[in-house]
Amino acid sequence: MNWTDLNLNIAMPEIVLLSALFIVLLADLWISDANRKITHYLSLLTLVLAAGAQYMVWSPASTLAFNGFYVADSMSQLAKMVMYATVFAIFVYAKPYNQVRGIFKGEFYTLSLFALAGTSIMVSSAHFLTAYLGLELLSLALYALIALRRHSANAAEAALKYFVLGALGSGLLLYGISMVYGATGSLAFADILAQTHVMGGSPWLLKLGLVFIVVAVAFKLGAVPFHMWVPDVYQGAPTSVAALVGTAPKIAAVLFAFRILVGGLDTMSADWSKMLIILAVASLVIGNLAAIMQTNIKRMLAYSTVSHMGFILLAFTASMVGFASALYYALAYIVMSLVAFGVLMLLSNEEHECEEINDLAGLNQRNAWYAFLMLLTMFSMAGIPPLMGFYAKFTVINAMLGVGHIWLAVFAVVMSLIGAFYYLRVVKVMYFEKAETERPVESGLPVKALLSVNAFLLLLWGVLPDSVMQWCIAAVRQAVAMQ
């Protein structure tokens, strides 16, 4: 074997990302706290270089590398560009927040970039070993990030809970992978799919392995009943870290599920679809009802995340149109979450952490523009037209109707109506309640400009969603066609 056999060219985004990451890691050792902004700008440059490398090697065809362990296709390339942009936005939003919180350190940037490398590997995995490697790289970085505030008991507790439950989820995934290997004799998704076609049926060992894998996927998505870590992590972690946990890893988890369930175990779709429907229904019910009872806005966003994951799981049961809907929904969720966490970071200062819903009281009086951006986000999450969140839910419900799941479509509409209550409550607090402080909400031009563009995308891609949706459909079709 020689280097040309590995086809390193298509993995250039990860190579550039990791190379630049090690440069940032080494450079940060000689940078003092007073000059930490150098690490900040180097990290932003790293993301720009990785995105540039992805653009340079962009290919409409699906290509394998590393002897079939790695795949580059339209779906993975789209997901990576979204994740690079997401982490870039988080770094910009988090800088002033981290500075007043005492966590404006190199560890935040290097661990975030390691997590990004993990998600990049996950979305390009064509083999169980590659998928597991990316998943563990992501998880280990997040464990440390959540506990970044070493003197915070809440952060330490959240990190420990996530570590214990994450280890359990990883163990279940490994157990499921071992059973799939025992039944098929392979760990490559394409070989597993071919072997299950030859079998003509699903032996009990393969079905048992599928159960463990679905459980692990549900844990990574934060679906009920494997959602226990979500509210604790959102509340206990610094808001800048919670923003990272709640955005980029979600689209990685969606593609992770797609690679395994569709790319490797599609012949068992009748089995895993039933499991996903149960998980989705439970997530929509528990997520929405629990969110209604929350007074802590970060816990409310956590439980709303659970309900959003319910929609994504529903989409997975609706064939190819559903897969594209799930991808679009993940994109919409990331854009919405970025704005929500960005505003929360702006409202936090050196004296007070914005955590309670009442902390947003009178935001319209303090800064009408940021109140408007948060209003767009809450309306979008509630599924109110013409915003991106409405079209995301519409595509999922339409996909349900397309495969004859009428009762699931009706159920999803009812759950959306229930969910609108707690989103509109935030709007009521911002516009109709008196502010507890007259302190104005201030930010630098980069944060204000990027946050405004971020929120504007909710409106633009809600009114004109076809370009993004067609991109998602084309990406999914290519991935399905390569099976």
Tab-separated table of C-alpha atoms in Angstrom, residues 27-467:
chain	number	residue	atom	x	y	z
A	27	ALA	CA	0.964	28.666	20.269
A	28	ASP	CA	-1.399	29.045	23.207
A	29	LEU	CA	1.295	27.739	25.557
A	30	TRP	CA	3.313	30.953	25.012
A	31	ILE	CA	0.364	33.354	24.953
A	32	SER	CA	-0.371	35.216	28.184
A	33	ASP	CA	-3.888	35.764	29.482
A	34	ALA	CA	-3.621	39.430	28.493
A	35	ASN	CA	-3.048	38.410	24.853
A	36	ARG	CA	-5.554	35.579	24.736
A	37	LYS	CA	-7.339	37.286	21.859
A	38	ILE	CA	-4.530	35.924	19.666
A	39	THR	CA	-5.800	32.397	20.372
A	40	HIS	CA	-9.304	33.626	19.551
A	41	TYR	CA	-8.287	34.949	16.138
A	42	LEU	CA	-6.110	31.930	15.381
A	43	SER	CA	-9.091	29.682	16.103
A	44	LEU	CA	-11.303	31.721	13.787
A	45	LEU	CA	-8.608	31.480	11.119
A	46	THR	CA	-8.503	27.708	11.628
A	47	LEU	CA	-12.225	27.487	10.858
A	48	VAL	CA	-11.846	29.658	7.769
A	49	LEU	CA	-8.974	27.494	6.508
A	50	ALA	CA	-10.949	24.282	7.143
A	51	ALA	CA	-13.964	25.689	5.301
A	52	GLY	CA	-11.689	26.799	2.472
A	53	ALA	CA	-10.152	23.336	2.252
A	54	GLN	CA	-13.631	21.831	2.119
A	55	TYR	CA	-14.590	24.194	-0.679
A	56	MET	CA	-11.434	23.377	-2.639
A	57	VAL	CA	-12.045	19.613	-2.564
A	58	TRP	CA	-15.819	19.815	-2.924
A	59	SER	CA	-17.048	17.077	-5.204
A	60	PRO	CA	-20.571	16.244	-6.401
A	61	ALA	CA	-19.606	12.578	-6.498
A	62	SER	CA	-19.386	10.232	-3.540
A	63	THR	CA	-15.788	9.165	-2.908
A	64	LEU	CA	-14.231	6.704	-0.471
A	65	ALA	CA	-10.871	7.093	1.257
A	66	PHE	CA	-8.704	5.247	3.795
A	67	ASN	CA	-9.664	1.877	2.311
A	68	GLY	CA	-13.393	2.452	2.703
A	69	PHE	CA	-13.341	3.869	6.239
A	70	TYR	CA	-14.101	7.446	5.160
A	71	VAL	CA	-16.647	8.804	2.690
A	72	ALA	CA	-16.996	12.263	1.192
A	73	ASP	CA	-20.352	13.028	-0.391
A	74	SER	CA	-22.691	15.999	-0.717
A	75	MET	CA	-24.354	15.267	2.617
A	76	SER	CA	-21.123	15.180	4.630
A	77	GLN	CA	-19.723	18.231	2.822
A	78	LEU	CA	-22.886	20.223	3.505
A	79	ALA	CA	-22.861	19.215	7.166
A	80	LYS	CA	-19.203	20.188	7.594
A	81	MET	CA	-19.682	23.647	6.115
A	82	VAL	CA	-22.633	24.178	8.450
A	83	MET	CA	-20.604	23.018	11.463
A	84	TYR	CA	-17.643	25.252	10.574
A	85	ALA	CA	-19.972	28.256	10.306
A	86	THR	CA	-21.711	27.281	13.546
A	87	VAL	CA	-18.524	27.049	15.603
A	88	PHE	CA	-17.284	30.300	14.035
A	89	ALA	CA	-20.459	32.060	15.206
A	90	ILE	CA	-20.156	30.524	18.690
A	91	PHE	CA	-16.570	31.773	19.024
A	92	VAL	CA	-17.683	35.305	18.094
A	93	TYR	CA	-20.687	35.271	20.453
A	94	ALA	CA	-18.733	33.665	23.306
A	95	LYS	CA	-15.746	36.016	23.426
A	96	PRO	CA	-17.299	38.795	25.594
A	97	TYR	CA	-19.183	36.230	27.699
A	98	ASN	CA	-16.068	34.165	28.405
A	99	GLN	CA	-14.020	37.251	29.211
A	100	VAL	CA	-16.272	38.305	32.100
A	101	ARG	CA	-16.661	34.712	33.284
A	102	GLY	CA	-12.943	34.012	33.578
A	103	ILE	CA	-13.009	31.229	30.977
A	104	PHE	CA	-11.516	33.175	28.073
A	105	LYS	CA	-8.763	30.597	27.847
A	106	GLY	CA	-7.091	28.496	25.210
A	107	GLU	CA	-8.783	25.353	26.507
A	108	PHE	CA	-12.172	26.618	25.325
A	109	TYR	CA	-10.923	26.995	21.767
A	110	THR	CA	-8.787	23.879	21.509
A	111	LEU	CA	-11.404	21.607	23.062
A	112	SER	CA	-14.105	23.110	20.828
A	113	LEU	CA	-11.953	22.448	17.766
A	114	PHE	CA	-11.310	18.878	18.925
A	115	ALA	CA	-15.074	18.445	19.274
A	116	LEU	CA	-15.502	19.853	15.763
A	117	ALA	CA	-12.939	17.367	14.435
A	118	GLY	CA	-14.947	14.580	16.063
A	119	THR	CA	-18.165	15.712	14.404
A	120	SER	CA	-16.388	15.977	11.032
A	121	ILE	CA	-15.207	12.381	11.325
A	122	MET	CA	-18.685	11.243	12.385
A	123	VAL	CA	-20.433	12.690	9.324
A	124	SER	CA	-17.880	11.143	6.938
A	125	SER	CA	-17.776	7.703	8.507
A	126	ALA	CA	-18.308	4.708	6.255
A	127	HIS	CA	-17.311	2.200	8.911
A	128	PHE	CA	-18.342	1.560	12.501
A	129	LEU	CA	-14.788	2.112	13.750
A	130	THR	CA	-14.592	5.540	12.117
A	131	ALA	CA	-18.003	6.488	13.485
A	132	TYR	CA	-17.033	5.412	16.986
A	133	LEU	CA	-13.699	7.241	16.794
A	134	GLY	CA	-15.420	10.502	15.848
A	135	LEU	CA	-18.086	10.029	18.506
A	136	GLU	CA	-15.547	9.511	21.301
A	137	LEU	CA	-13.402	12.436	20.176
A	138	LEU	CA	-16.491	14.636	20.335
A	139	SER	CA	-17.652	13.267	23.682
A	140	LEU	CA	-14.299	13.523	25.465
A	141	ALA	CA	-13.897	17.144	24.384
A	142	LEU	CA	-17.417	18.013	25.553
A	143	TYR	CA	-16.901	16.393	28.970
A	144	ALA	CA	-13.967	18.721	29.629
A	145	LEU	CA	-15.692	21.777	28.154
A	146	ILE	CA	-18.740	21.402	30.392
A	147	ALA	CA	-16.481	21.423	33.464
A	148	LEU	CA	-14.461	24.395	32.210
A	149	ARG	CA	-15.567	26.529	35.154
A	150	ARG	CA	-13.619	24.511	37.697
A	151	HIS	CA	-15.019	26.343	40.729
A	152	SER	CA	-18.651	25.860	39.704
A	153	ALA	CA	-20.391	22.962	41.461
A	154	ASN	CA	-23.173	22.952	38.853
A	155	ALA	CA	-20.690	22.645	35.995
A	156	ALA	CA	-18.817	19.823	37.709
A	157	GLU	CA	-22.064	17.962	38.424
A	158	ALA	CA	-23.276	18.386	34.833
A	159	ALA	CA	-19.947	17.163	33.453
A	160	LEU	CA	-19.961	14.114	35.726
A	161	LYS	CA	-23.534	13.191	34.798
A	162	TYR	CA	-22.784	13.586	31.124
A	163	PHE	CA	-19.595	11.537	31.476
A	164	VAL	CA	-21.323	8.645	33.273
A	165	LEU	CA	-24.313	8.553	30.942
A	166	GLY	CA	-22.101	9.109	27.901
A	167	ALA	CA	-19.932	6.171	28.896
A	168	LEU	CA	-23.072	4.071	29.239
A	169	GLY	CA	-24.280	5.144	25.801
A	170	SER	CA	-20.896	4.372	24.253
A	171	GLY	CA	-20.838	0.969	25.923
A	172	LEU	CA	-24.278	0.127	24.547
A	173	LEU	CA	-23.171	1.227	21.089
A	174	LEU	CA	-20.079	-0.980	21.249
A	175	TYR	CA	-22.180	-3.907	22.422
A	176	GLY	CA	-24.555	-3.394	19.495
A	177	ILE	CA	-21.662	-3.082	17.052
A	178	SER	CA	-20.180	-6.361	18.281
A	179	MET	CA	-23.504	-8.125	17.671
A	180	VAL	CA	-23.795	-6.677	14.173
A	181	TYR	CA	-20.249	-7.865	13.463
A	182	GLY	CA	-21.086	-11.306	14.807
A	183	ALA	CA	-24.111	-11.536	12.511
A	184	THR	CA	-22.583	-10.076	9.333
A	185	GLY	CA	-18.817	-10.504	9.708
A	186	SER	CA	-18.116	-6.889	8.790
A	187	LEU	CA	-18.067	-3.384	10.270
A	188	ALA	CA	-18.214	-1.448	6.981
A	189	PHE	CA	-21.693	-0.028	6.403
A	190	ALA	CA	-21.794	-0.999	2.725
A	191	ASP	CA	-20.701	-4.581	3.471
A	192	ILE	CA	-23.239	-4.894	6.292
A	193	LEU	CA	-26.007	-3.715	3.967
A	194	ALA	CA	-24.947	-6.170	1.264
A	195	GLN	CA	-24.719	-9.021	3.768
A	196	THR	CA	-28.208	-8.352	5.151
A	197	HIS	CA	-29.565	-8.418	1.599
A	198	VAL	CA	-27.965	-11.832	1.085
A	199	MET	CA	-29.377	-13.148	4.363
A	200	GLY	CA	-32.913	-12.485	3.211
A	201	GLY	CA	-33.931	-12.058	6.828
A	202	SER	CA	-32.713	-10.645	10.101
A	203	PRO	CA	-31.292	-13.171	12.570
A	204	TRP	CA	-31.967	-12.574	16.231
A	205	LEU	CA	-28.370	-11.489	16.886
A	206	LEU	CA	-28.638	-8.714	14.287
A	207	LYS	CA	-31.969	-7.554	15.698
A	208	LEU	CA	-30.576	-7.471	19.199
A	209	GLY	CA	-27.589	-5.467	17.988
A	210	LEU	CA	-29.992	-3.045	16.277
A	211	VAL	CA	-31.779	-2.425	19.586
A	212	PHE	CA	-28.543	-1.420	21.315
A	213	ILE	CA	-27.514	0.805	18.406
A	214	VAL	CA	-30.872	2.610	18.339
A	215	VAL	CA	-30.596	3.194	22.089
A	216	ALA	CA	-27.134	4.720	21.612
A	217	VAL	CA	-28.369	6.932	18.760
A	218	ALA	CA	-31.317	8.068	20.889
A	219	PHE	CA	-28.929	8.964	23.711
A	220	LYS	CA	-26.726	11.073	21.448
A	221	LEU	CA	-29.783	12.882	20.072
A	222	GLY	CA	-31.207	13.364	23.568
A	223	ALA	CA	-34.463	11.509	22.896
A	224	VAL	CA	-36.761	10.228	25.656
A	225	PRO	CA	-36.121	8.162	27.760
A	226	PHE	CA	-32.395	8.770	27.245
A	227	HIS	CA	-32.624	12.538	27.674
A	228	MET	CA	-31.685	12.815	31.371
A	229	TRP	CA	-28.378	14.514	30.625
A	230	VAL	CA	-29.790	17.270	28.393
A	231	PRO	CA	-31.381	19.673	30.933
A	232	ASP	CA	-28.561	19.221	33.459
A	233	VAL	CA	-25.871	19.912	30.858
A	234	TYR	CA	-27.678	22.947	29.426
A	235	GLN	CA	-28.173	24.430	32.883
A	236	GLY	CA	-24.852	23.479	34.470
A	237	ALA	CA	-22.503	24.263	31.586
A	238	PRO	CA	-21.413	27.826	30.809
A	239	THR	CA	-23.795	29.292	28.226
A	240	SER	CA	-21.002	29.441	25.639
A	241	VAL	CA	-20.434	25.692	26.076
A	242	ALA	CA	-24.170	24.931	26.147
A	243	ALA	CA	-24.403	26.724	22.794
A	244	LEU	CA	-21.782	24.360	21.372
A	245	VAL	CA	-23.401	21.245	22.862
A	246	GLY	CA	-26.800	22.246	21.487
A	247	THR	CA	-25.835	23.040	17.910
A	248	ALA	CA	-23.087	21.416	15.820
A	249	PRO	CA	-23.268	17.934	17.447
A	250	LYS	CA	-26.965	17.714	16.546
A	251	ILE	CA	-26.442	17.657	12.798
A	252	ALA	CA	-23.523	15.269	13.351
A	253	ALA	CA	-25.833	12.964	15.324
A	254	VAL	CA	-28.430	13.089	12.522
A	255	LEU	CA	-25.855	12.033	9.920
A	256	PHE	CA	-24.425	9.493	12.367
A	257	ALA	CA	-27.884	7.912	12.597
A	258	PHE	CA	-28.302	8.086	8.819
A	259	ARG	CA	-24.992	6.350	8.118
A	260	ILE	CA	-25.793	3.491	10.476
A	261	LEU	CA	-29.542	2.999	10.033
A	262	VAL	CA	-29.879	3.825	6.339
A	263	GLY	CA	-26.362	3.170	5.083
A	264	GLY	CA	-25.841	-0.084	6.983
A	265	LEU	CA	-29.154	-1.431	8.258
A	266	ASP	CA	-31.679	-0.213	5.698
A	267	THR	CA	-33.027	-3.730	5.145
A	268	MET	CA	-34.211	-3.623	8.765
A	269	SER	CA	-36.023	-0.295	8.343
A	270	ALA	CA	-39.336	-1.894	9.314
A	271	ASP	CA	-37.804	-2.766	12.693
A	272	TRP	CA	-35.948	0.449	13.507
A	273	SER	CA	-38.785	2.644	12.210
A	274	LYS	CA	-41.111	1.236	14.870
A	275	MET	CA	-38.552	1.941	17.564
A	276	LEU	CA	-37.980	5.475	16.314
A	277	ILE	CA	-41.723	6.181	16.294
A	278	ILE	CA	-41.973	5.185	19.954
A	279	LEU	CA	-38.966	7.338	20.846
A	280	ALA	CA	-40.315	10.271	18.819
A	281	VAL	CA	-43.773	10.192	20.398
A	282	ALA	CA	-42.290	9.986	23.888
A	283	SER	CA	-39.866	12.839	23.126
A	284	LEU	CA	-42.616	15.107	21.827
A	285	VAL	CA	-44.844	14.478	24.830
A	286	ILE	CA	-42.240	14.621	27.607
A	287	GLY	CA	-40.198	17.390	25.978
A	288	ASN	CA	-43.130	19.759	25.526
A	289	LEU	CA	-44.853	19.064	28.833
A	290	ALA	CA	-41.622	19.369	30.823
A	291	ALA	CA	-40.654	22.608	29.028
A	292	ILE	CA	-43.967	24.211	30.055
A	293	MET	CA	-43.071	23.770	33.734
A	294	GLN	CA	-39.602	25.340	33.525
A	295	THR	CA	-38.684	28.765	34.876
A	296	ASN	CA	-35.016	28.386	33.929
A	297	ILE	CA	-34.722	29.334	30.253
A	298	LYS	CA	-31.728	27.068	29.644
A	299	ARG	CA	-33.673	24.073	30.995
A	300	MET	CA	-36.655	25.172	28.896
A	301	LEU	CA	-34.452	25.210	25.795
A	302	ALA	CA	-33.110	21.795	26.794
A	303	TYR	CA	-36.560	20.213	26.986
A	304	SER	CA	-37.592	21.978	23.785
A	305	THR	CA	-34.522	20.358	22.210
A	306	VAL	CA	-35.900	16.980	23.242
A	307	SER	CA	-39.161	17.773	21.447
A	308	HIS	CA	-37.294	18.979	18.338
A	309	MET	CA	-35.365	15.699	18.282
A	310	GLY	CA	-38.766	13.989	18.325
A	311	PHE	CA	-39.586	15.690	15.020
A	312	ILE	CA	-36.271	14.574	13.539
A	313	LEU	CA	-36.879	10.972	14.606
A	314	LEU	CA	-40.339	11.105	13.042
A	315	ALA	CA	-38.790	12.269	9.781
A	316	PHE	CA	-36.495	9.220	9.744
A	317	THR	CA	-39.517	6.953	9.424
A	318	ALA	CA	-40.689	8.577	6.181
A	319	SER	CA	-38.197	7.220	3.621
A	320	MET	CA	-36.024	9.493	1.449
A	321	VAL	CA	-38.229	12.597	1.677
A	322	GLY	CA	-38.182	12.142	5.415
A	323	PHE	CA	-34.383	11.915	5.504
A	324	ALA	CA	-34.117	15.234	3.653
A	325	SER	CA	-36.663	16.727	6.053
A	326	ALA	CA	-34.600	15.538	9.020
A	327	LEU	CA	-31.482	17.183	7.570
A	328	TYR	CA	-33.343	20.438	6.911
A	329	TYR	CA	-34.837	20.360	10.409
A	330	ALA	CA	-31.367	19.930	11.923
A	331	LEU	CA	-30.143	22.962	9.968
A	332	ALA	CA	-33.122	25.013	11.134
A	333	TYR	CA	-32.605	23.944	14.740
A	334	ILE	CA	-28.941	25.000	14.636
A	335	VAL	CA	-29.764	28.462	13.253
A	336	MET	CA	-32.492	28.967	15.877
A	337	SER	CA	-30.357	27.773	18.781
A	338	LEU	CA	-27.436	29.997	17.801
A	339	VAL	CA	-29.592	33.116	18.068
A	340	ALA	CA	-31.183	32.020	21.349
A	341	PHE	CA	-27.875	31.265	23.063
A	342	GLY	CA	-26.268	34.341	21.509
A	343	VAL	CA	-28.869	36.605	23.131
A	344	LEU	CA	-28.526	34.811	26.476
A	345	MET	CA	-24.767	35.391	26.398
A	346	LEU	CA	-25.326	39.078	25.666
A	347	LEU	CA	-27.671	39.417	28.645
A	348	SER	CA	-25.141	37.838	31.004
A	349	ASN	CA	-22.577	40.115	32.637
A	350	GLU	CA	-19.882	39.902	35.280
A	351	GLU	CA	-22.470	40.230	38.040
A	352	HIS	CA	-25.360	38.153	36.736
A	353	GLU	CA	-25.909	35.028	34.627
A	354	CYS	CA	-28.999	35.133	32.408
A	355	GLU	CA	-30.665	31.835	33.296
A	356	GLU	CA	-34.238	32.515	34.380
A	357	ILE	CA	-37.014	33.424	31.967
A	358	ASN	CA	-37.668	36.484	34.134
A	359	ASP	CA	-34.148	37.675	33.336
A	360	LEU	CA	-35.511	38.577	29.895
A	361	ALA	CA	-38.231	40.784	31.398
A	362	GLY	CA	-38.456	44.132	29.653
A	363	LEU	CA	-35.767	43.295	27.112
A	364	ASN	CA	-37.671	45.392	24.581
A	365	GLN	CA	-37.145	48.422	26.824
A	366	ARG	CA	-33.429	47.736	27.247
A	367	ASN	CA	-32.643	46.868	23.624
A	368	ALA	CA	-35.499	46.618	21.139
A	369	TRP	CA	-33.300	45.085	18.414
A	370	TYR	CA	-32.153	42.104	20.472
A	371	ALA	CA	-35.707	41.615	21.727
A	372	PHE	CA	-36.826	41.443	18.095
A	373	LEU	CA	-34.128	38.881	17.250
A	374	MET	CA	-35.200	36.735	20.205
A	375	LEU	CA	-38.832	37.106	19.104
A	376	LEU	CA	-37.940	35.771	15.653
A	377	THR	CA	-36.202	32.820	17.287
A	378	MET	CA	-39.081	31.968	19.624
A	379	PHE	CA	-41.624	32.279	16.802
A	380	SER	CA	-39.463	30.055	14.601
A	381	MET	CA	-39.105	27.408	17.324
A	382	ALA	CA	-42.862	27.525	17.831
A	383	GLY	CA	-43.373	26.879	14.115
A	384	ILE	CA	-45.056	30.179	13.255
A	385	PRO	CA	-44.928	31.150	9.546
A	386	PRO	CA	-43.124	32.448	7.596
A	387	LEU	CA	-40.027	31.523	9.606
A	388	MET	CA	-37.631	28.640	9.015
A	389	GLY	CA	-38.943	26.602	11.954
A	390	PHE	CA	-42.423	26.531	10.423
A	391	TYR	CA	-41.180	25.129	7.129
A	392	ALA	CA	-39.019	22.573	8.955
A	393	LYS	CA	-42.032	21.244	10.852
A	394	PHE	CA	-44.187	21.437	7.734
A	395	THR	CA	-41.768	19.260	5.747
A	396	VAL	CA	-41.729	16.608	8.482
A	397	ILE	CA	-45.520	16.576	8.784
A	398	ASN	CA	-45.878	16.452	4.993
A	399	ALA	CA	-43.453	13.516	4.875
A	400	MET	CA	-45.567	11.731	7.485
A	401	LEU	CA	-48.677	12.205	5.355
A	402	GLY	CA	-46.769	11.000	2.295
A	403	VAL	CA	-46.166	7.572	3.844
A	404	GLY	CA	-49.654	7.283	5.334
A	405	HIS	CA	-48.764	8.090	8.965
A	406	ILE	CA	-51.779	10.357	9.353
A	407	TRP	CA	-52.132	9.915	13.101
A	408	LEU	CA	-48.476	10.797	13.601
A	409	ALA	CA	-48.893	13.949	11.513
A	410	VAL	CA	-51.924	15.018	13.570
A	411	PHE	CA	-50.063	14.217	16.775
A	412	ALA	CA	-47.084	16.330	15.657
A	413	VAL	CA	-49.380	19.288	14.934
A	414	VAL	CA	-50.973	19.012	18.383
A	415	MET	CA	-47.552	18.864	20.049
A	416	SER	CA	-46.475	21.949	18.088
A	417	LEU	CA	-49.478	23.842	19.419
A	418	ILE	CA	-48.614	22.828	22.975
A	419	GLY	CA	-44.994	23.830	22.430
A	420	ALA	CA	-46.034	27.275	21.200
A	421	PHE	CA	-47.205	28.100	24.740
A	422	TYR	CA	-43.795	28.230	26.387
A	423	TYR	CA	-42.145	29.975	23.447
A	424	LEU	CA	-44.791	32.707	23.426
A	425	ARG	CA	-44.387	33.045	27.188
A	426	VAL	CA	-40.809	34.209	26.586
A	427	VAL	CA	-42.093	36.803	24.096
A	428	LYS	CA	-44.662	38.008	26.640
A	429	VAL	CA	-41.976	38.446	29.286
A	430	MET	CA	-39.728	40.401	26.905
A	431	TYR	CA	-42.421	42.798	25.686
A	432	PHE	CA	-45.047	43.095	28.401
A	433	GLU	CA	-43.200	42.847	31.697
A	434	LYS	CA	-41.179	45.547	33.403
A	435	ALA	CA	-37.403	45.253	33.306
A	436	GLU	CA	-35.756	44.558	36.646
A	437	THR	CA	-32.758	46.649	35.626
A	438	GLU	CA	-32.326	49.646	33.368
A	439	ARG	CA	-28.832	48.560	32.367
A	440	PRO	CA	-28.647	48.672	28.550
A	441	VAL	CA	-27.657	45.592	26.572
A	442	GLU	CA	-24.457	46.434	24.745
A	443	SER	CA	-22.256	44.481	22.352
A	444	GLY	CA	-19.494	45.023	19.865
A	445	LEU	CA	-20.171	45.430	16.164
A	446	PRO	CA	-18.992	41.901	15.177
A	447	VAL	CA	-21.413	40.253	17.618
A	448	LYS	CA	-24.320	42.507	16.680
A	449	ALA	CA	-23.758	42.111	12.937
A	450	LEU	CA	-23.310	38.336	13.017
A	451	LEU	CA	-26.268	37.818	15.366
A	452	SER	CA	-28.451	39.949	13.102
A	453	VAL	CA	-27.438	37.978	10.009
A	454	ASN	CA	-27.997	34.752	11.956
A	455	ALA	CA	-31.565	35.765	12.856
A	456	PHE	CA	-32.233	37.132	9.360
A	457	LEU	CA	-31.531	33.658	7.936
A	458	LEU	CA	-34.528	32.374	9.904
A	459	LEU	CA	-36.715	34.745	7.923
A	460	LEU	CA	-34.935	34.385	4.579
A	461	TRP	CA	-34.858	30.576	4.578
A	462	GLY	CA	-38.418	30.511	5.890
A	463	VAL	CA	-39.755	32.658	3.037
A	464	LEU	CA	-37.411	31.110	0.422
A	465	PRO	CA	-36.694	27.597	1.695
A	466	ASP	CA	-36.483	25.821	-1.662
A	467	SER	CA	-32.776	26.344	-2.269
